Tab-separated table of C-alpha atoms in Angstrom:
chain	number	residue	atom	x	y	z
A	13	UNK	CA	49.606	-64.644	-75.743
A	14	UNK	CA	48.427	-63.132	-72.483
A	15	UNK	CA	45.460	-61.833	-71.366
A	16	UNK	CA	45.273	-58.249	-70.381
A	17	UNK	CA	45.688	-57.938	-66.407
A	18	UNK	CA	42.656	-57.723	-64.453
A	19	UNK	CA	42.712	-55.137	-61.348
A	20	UNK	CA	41.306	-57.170	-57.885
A	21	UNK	CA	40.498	-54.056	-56.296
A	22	UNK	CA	38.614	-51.910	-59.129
A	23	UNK	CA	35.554	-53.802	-57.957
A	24	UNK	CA	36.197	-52.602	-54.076
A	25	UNK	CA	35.752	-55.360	-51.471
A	26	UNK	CA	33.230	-57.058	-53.618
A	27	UNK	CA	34.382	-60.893	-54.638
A	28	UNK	CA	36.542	-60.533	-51.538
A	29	UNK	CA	35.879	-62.381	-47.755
A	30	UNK	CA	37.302	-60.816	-44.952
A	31	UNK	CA	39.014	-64.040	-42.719
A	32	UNK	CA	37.297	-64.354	-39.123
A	33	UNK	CA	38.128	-67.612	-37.893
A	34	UNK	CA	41.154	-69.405	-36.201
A	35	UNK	CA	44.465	-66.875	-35.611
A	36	UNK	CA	42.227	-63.987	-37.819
A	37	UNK	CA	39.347	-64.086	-35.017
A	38	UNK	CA	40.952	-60.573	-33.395
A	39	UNK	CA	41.815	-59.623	-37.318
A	40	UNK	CA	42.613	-55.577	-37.756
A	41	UNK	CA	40.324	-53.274	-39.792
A	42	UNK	CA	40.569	-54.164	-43.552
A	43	UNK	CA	39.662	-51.273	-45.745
A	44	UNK	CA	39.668	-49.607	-49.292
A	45	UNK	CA	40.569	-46.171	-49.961
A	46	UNK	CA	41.161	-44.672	-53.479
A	47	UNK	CA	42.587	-47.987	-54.832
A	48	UNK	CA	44.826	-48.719	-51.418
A	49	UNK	CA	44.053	-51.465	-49.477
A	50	UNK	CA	44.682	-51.305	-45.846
A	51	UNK	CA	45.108	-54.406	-43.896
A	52	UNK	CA	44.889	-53.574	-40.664
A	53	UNK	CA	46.994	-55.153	-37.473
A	54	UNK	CA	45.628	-58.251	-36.001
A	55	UNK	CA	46.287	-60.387	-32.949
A	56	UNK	CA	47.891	-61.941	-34.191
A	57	UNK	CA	46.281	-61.774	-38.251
A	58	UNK	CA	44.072	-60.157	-40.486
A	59	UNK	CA	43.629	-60.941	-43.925
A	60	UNK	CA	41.172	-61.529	-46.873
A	61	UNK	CA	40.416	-63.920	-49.749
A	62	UNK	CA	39.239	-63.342	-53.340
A	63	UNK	CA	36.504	-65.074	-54.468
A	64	UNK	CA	36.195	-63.470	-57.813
A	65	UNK	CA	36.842	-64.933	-61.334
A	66	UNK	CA	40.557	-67.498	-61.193
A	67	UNK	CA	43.016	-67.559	-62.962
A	68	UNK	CA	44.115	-70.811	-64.984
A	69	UNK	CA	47.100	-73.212	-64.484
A	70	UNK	CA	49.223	-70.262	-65.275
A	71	UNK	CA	49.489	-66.713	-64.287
A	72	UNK	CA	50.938	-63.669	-62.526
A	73	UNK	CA	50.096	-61.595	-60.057
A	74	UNK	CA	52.139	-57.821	-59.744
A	75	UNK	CA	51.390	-55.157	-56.837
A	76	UNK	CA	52.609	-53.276	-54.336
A	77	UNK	CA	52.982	-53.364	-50.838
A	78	UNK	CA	54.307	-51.343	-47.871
A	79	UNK	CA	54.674	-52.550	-43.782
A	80	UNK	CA	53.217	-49.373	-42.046
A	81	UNK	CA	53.147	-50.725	-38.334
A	82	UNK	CA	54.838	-53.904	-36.869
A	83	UNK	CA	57.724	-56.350	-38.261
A	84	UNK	CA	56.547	-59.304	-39.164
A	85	UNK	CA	55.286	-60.067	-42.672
A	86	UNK	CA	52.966	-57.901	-44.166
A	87	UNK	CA	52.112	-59.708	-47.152
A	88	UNK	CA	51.700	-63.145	-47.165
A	89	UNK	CA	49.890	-64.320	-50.739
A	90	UNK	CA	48.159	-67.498	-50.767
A	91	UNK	CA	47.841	-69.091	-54.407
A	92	UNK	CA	46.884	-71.665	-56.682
A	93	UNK	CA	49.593	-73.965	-57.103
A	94	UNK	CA	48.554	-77.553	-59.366
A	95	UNK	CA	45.774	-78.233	-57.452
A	96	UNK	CA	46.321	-77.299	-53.845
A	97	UNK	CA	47.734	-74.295	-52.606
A	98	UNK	CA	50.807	-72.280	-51.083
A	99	UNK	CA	51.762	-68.959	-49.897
A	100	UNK	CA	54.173	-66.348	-50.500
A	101	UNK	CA	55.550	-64.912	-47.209
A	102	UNK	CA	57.111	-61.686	-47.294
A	103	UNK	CA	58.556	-60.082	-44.375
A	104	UNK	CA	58.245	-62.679	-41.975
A	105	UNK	CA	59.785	-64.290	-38.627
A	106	UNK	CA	60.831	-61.131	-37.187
A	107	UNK	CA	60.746	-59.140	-40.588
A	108	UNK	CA	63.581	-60.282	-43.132
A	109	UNK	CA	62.074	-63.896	-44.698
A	110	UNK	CA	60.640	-64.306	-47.885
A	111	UNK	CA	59.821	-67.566	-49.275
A	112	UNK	CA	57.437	-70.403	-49.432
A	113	UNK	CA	55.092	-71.886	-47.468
A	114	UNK	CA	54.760	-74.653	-47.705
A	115	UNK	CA	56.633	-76.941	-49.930
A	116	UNK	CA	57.268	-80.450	-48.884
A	117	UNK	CA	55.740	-79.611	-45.835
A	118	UNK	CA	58.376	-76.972	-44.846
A	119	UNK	CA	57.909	-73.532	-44.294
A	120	UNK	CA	59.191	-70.364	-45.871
A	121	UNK	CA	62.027	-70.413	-43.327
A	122	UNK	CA	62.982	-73.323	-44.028
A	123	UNK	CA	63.017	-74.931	-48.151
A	124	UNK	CA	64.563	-74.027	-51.243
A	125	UNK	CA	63.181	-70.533	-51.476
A	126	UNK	CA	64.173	-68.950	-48.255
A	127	UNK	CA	65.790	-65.093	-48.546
A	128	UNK	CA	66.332	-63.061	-46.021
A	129	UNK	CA	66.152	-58.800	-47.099
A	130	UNK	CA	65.586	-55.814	-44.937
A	131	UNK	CA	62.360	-54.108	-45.604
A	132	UNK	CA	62.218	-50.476	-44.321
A	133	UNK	CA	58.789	-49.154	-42.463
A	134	UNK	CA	56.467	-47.407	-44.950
A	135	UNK	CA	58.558	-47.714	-48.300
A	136	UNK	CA	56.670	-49.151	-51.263
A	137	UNK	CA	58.083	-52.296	-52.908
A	138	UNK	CA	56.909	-53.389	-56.327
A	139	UNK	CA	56.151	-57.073	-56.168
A	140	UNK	CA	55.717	-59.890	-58.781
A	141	UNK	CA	54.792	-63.585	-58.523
A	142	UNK	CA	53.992	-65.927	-61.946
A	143	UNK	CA	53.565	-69.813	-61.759
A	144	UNK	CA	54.542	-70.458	-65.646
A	145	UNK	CA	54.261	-73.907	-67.119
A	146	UNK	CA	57.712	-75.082	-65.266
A	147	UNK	CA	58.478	-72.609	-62.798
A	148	UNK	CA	57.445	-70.331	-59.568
A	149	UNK	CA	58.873	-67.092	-59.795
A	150	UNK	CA	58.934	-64.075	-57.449
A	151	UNK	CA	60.798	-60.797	-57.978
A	152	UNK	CA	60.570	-57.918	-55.797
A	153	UNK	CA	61.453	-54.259	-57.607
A	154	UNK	CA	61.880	-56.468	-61.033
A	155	UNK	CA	64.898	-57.912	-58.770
A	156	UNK	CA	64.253	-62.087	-59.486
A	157	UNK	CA	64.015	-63.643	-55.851
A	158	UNK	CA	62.582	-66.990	-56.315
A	159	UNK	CA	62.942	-68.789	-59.337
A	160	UNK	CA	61.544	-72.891	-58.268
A	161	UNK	CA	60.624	-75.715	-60.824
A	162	UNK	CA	57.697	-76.173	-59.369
A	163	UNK	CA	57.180	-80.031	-60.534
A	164	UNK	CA	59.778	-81.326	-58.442
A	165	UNK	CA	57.718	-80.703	-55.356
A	166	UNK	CA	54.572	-80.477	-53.285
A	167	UNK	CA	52.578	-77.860	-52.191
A	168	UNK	CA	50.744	-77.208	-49.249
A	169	UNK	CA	49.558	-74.208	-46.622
A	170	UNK	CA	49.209	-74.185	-42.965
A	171	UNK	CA	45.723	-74.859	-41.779
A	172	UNK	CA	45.043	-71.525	-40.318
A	173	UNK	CA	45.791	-69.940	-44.162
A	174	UNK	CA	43.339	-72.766	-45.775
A	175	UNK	CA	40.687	-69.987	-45.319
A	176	UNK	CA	42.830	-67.465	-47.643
A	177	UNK	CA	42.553	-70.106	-50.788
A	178	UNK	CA	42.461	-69.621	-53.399
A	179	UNK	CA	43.839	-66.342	-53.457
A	180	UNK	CA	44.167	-64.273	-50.768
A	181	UNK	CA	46.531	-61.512	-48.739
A	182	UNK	CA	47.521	-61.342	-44.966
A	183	UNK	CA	49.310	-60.435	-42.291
A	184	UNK	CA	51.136	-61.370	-39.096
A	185	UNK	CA	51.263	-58.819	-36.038
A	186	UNK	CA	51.810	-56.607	-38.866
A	187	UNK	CA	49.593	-53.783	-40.736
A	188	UNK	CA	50.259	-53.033	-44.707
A	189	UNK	CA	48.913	-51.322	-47.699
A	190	UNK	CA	48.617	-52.984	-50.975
A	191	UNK	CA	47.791	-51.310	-54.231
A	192	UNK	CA	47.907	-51.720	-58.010
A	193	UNK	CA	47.144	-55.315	-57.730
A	194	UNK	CA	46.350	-56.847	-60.676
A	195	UNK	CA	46.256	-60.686	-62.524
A	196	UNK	CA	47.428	-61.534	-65.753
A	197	UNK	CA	45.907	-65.242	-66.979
A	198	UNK	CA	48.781	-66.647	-68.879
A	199	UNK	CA	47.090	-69.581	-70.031
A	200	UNK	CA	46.862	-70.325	-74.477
């Protein structure tokens, strides 16, 4: 049975750390405002990690996100993954890719969960990621995106993101809102 969800941004900013180094050095303004977080645009990132209470081995995350200025991703969701990390991109190179970064060393552009979807400017899209006991899945407006057995392969993220572990939200050249973000422990 699963826990009940726990909102990340009920507490404000508190358990979260605003990324400073390496591409986030020039990071936007990163604020919260009645349960909306705004993620300012960066040269060329901004984003911040959660160093609250972590989920177990299994989980999901659900919230929702908007691009309000550039188009390039504006959510990119680093995560646990058995014992390293990865990170969800959404919106990226140029504005259409979704998938993975990284698994066997290849990007979201380039493995088994690459999709490509327009995203209009400013619309709200419901999103929701769960790493179950054989699977990755993503689904964006309860629309299954990425469904990857996640045994079969190894997980990684790009140095720069190593600062957004273990969970954390970013984006490239890009500014977004995210609200309504919660995480459900799926574990016993």
């Amino acid at each position: 049975m699963a826990n009940d969800p726990i909102d990340l941004l009920a507490p404000g900013l508190r358990g979260w750390t605003i990324a400073d180094r390496f591409d986030f050095a020039e990071r936007g303004e990163i604020s919260l405002d009645s349960g909306t977080l705004s993620i300012g645009k960066g040269r060329p990132a901004s984003g911040l990690s959660y160093r609250g209470p972590q989920p177990g081995d299994f989980y999901r995350i659900a919230w929702e996100a908007r691009r309000t200025v550039g188009s390039d991703f504006f959510c990119g969701l680093t995560f646990p993954i058995r014992g390293s990390h990865a990170t969800l991109i959404v919106g990226g190179w140029g504005g259409g890719v979704i998938g993975i970064s990284n698994i066997d060393n290849m990007s979201a552009v380039e493995n088994p969960t690459t999709e490509y979807r327009e995203f209009e400017l400013n619309r709200w899209y419901r999103f929701e990621m769960e790493v179950n006991k054989t699977a990755v899945l993503f689904a964006i407006d309860g629309e299954r995106v990425i469904d990857l057995d996640h045994d079969e392969h190894k997980y990684s993220v790009w140095w720069e993101q190593e600062q957004m572990a273990p969970i954390g939200l970013a984006t490239w050249d890009t500014a977004s809102e995210i609200r309504k973000l919660t995480l459900t422990n799926l574990d016993g």
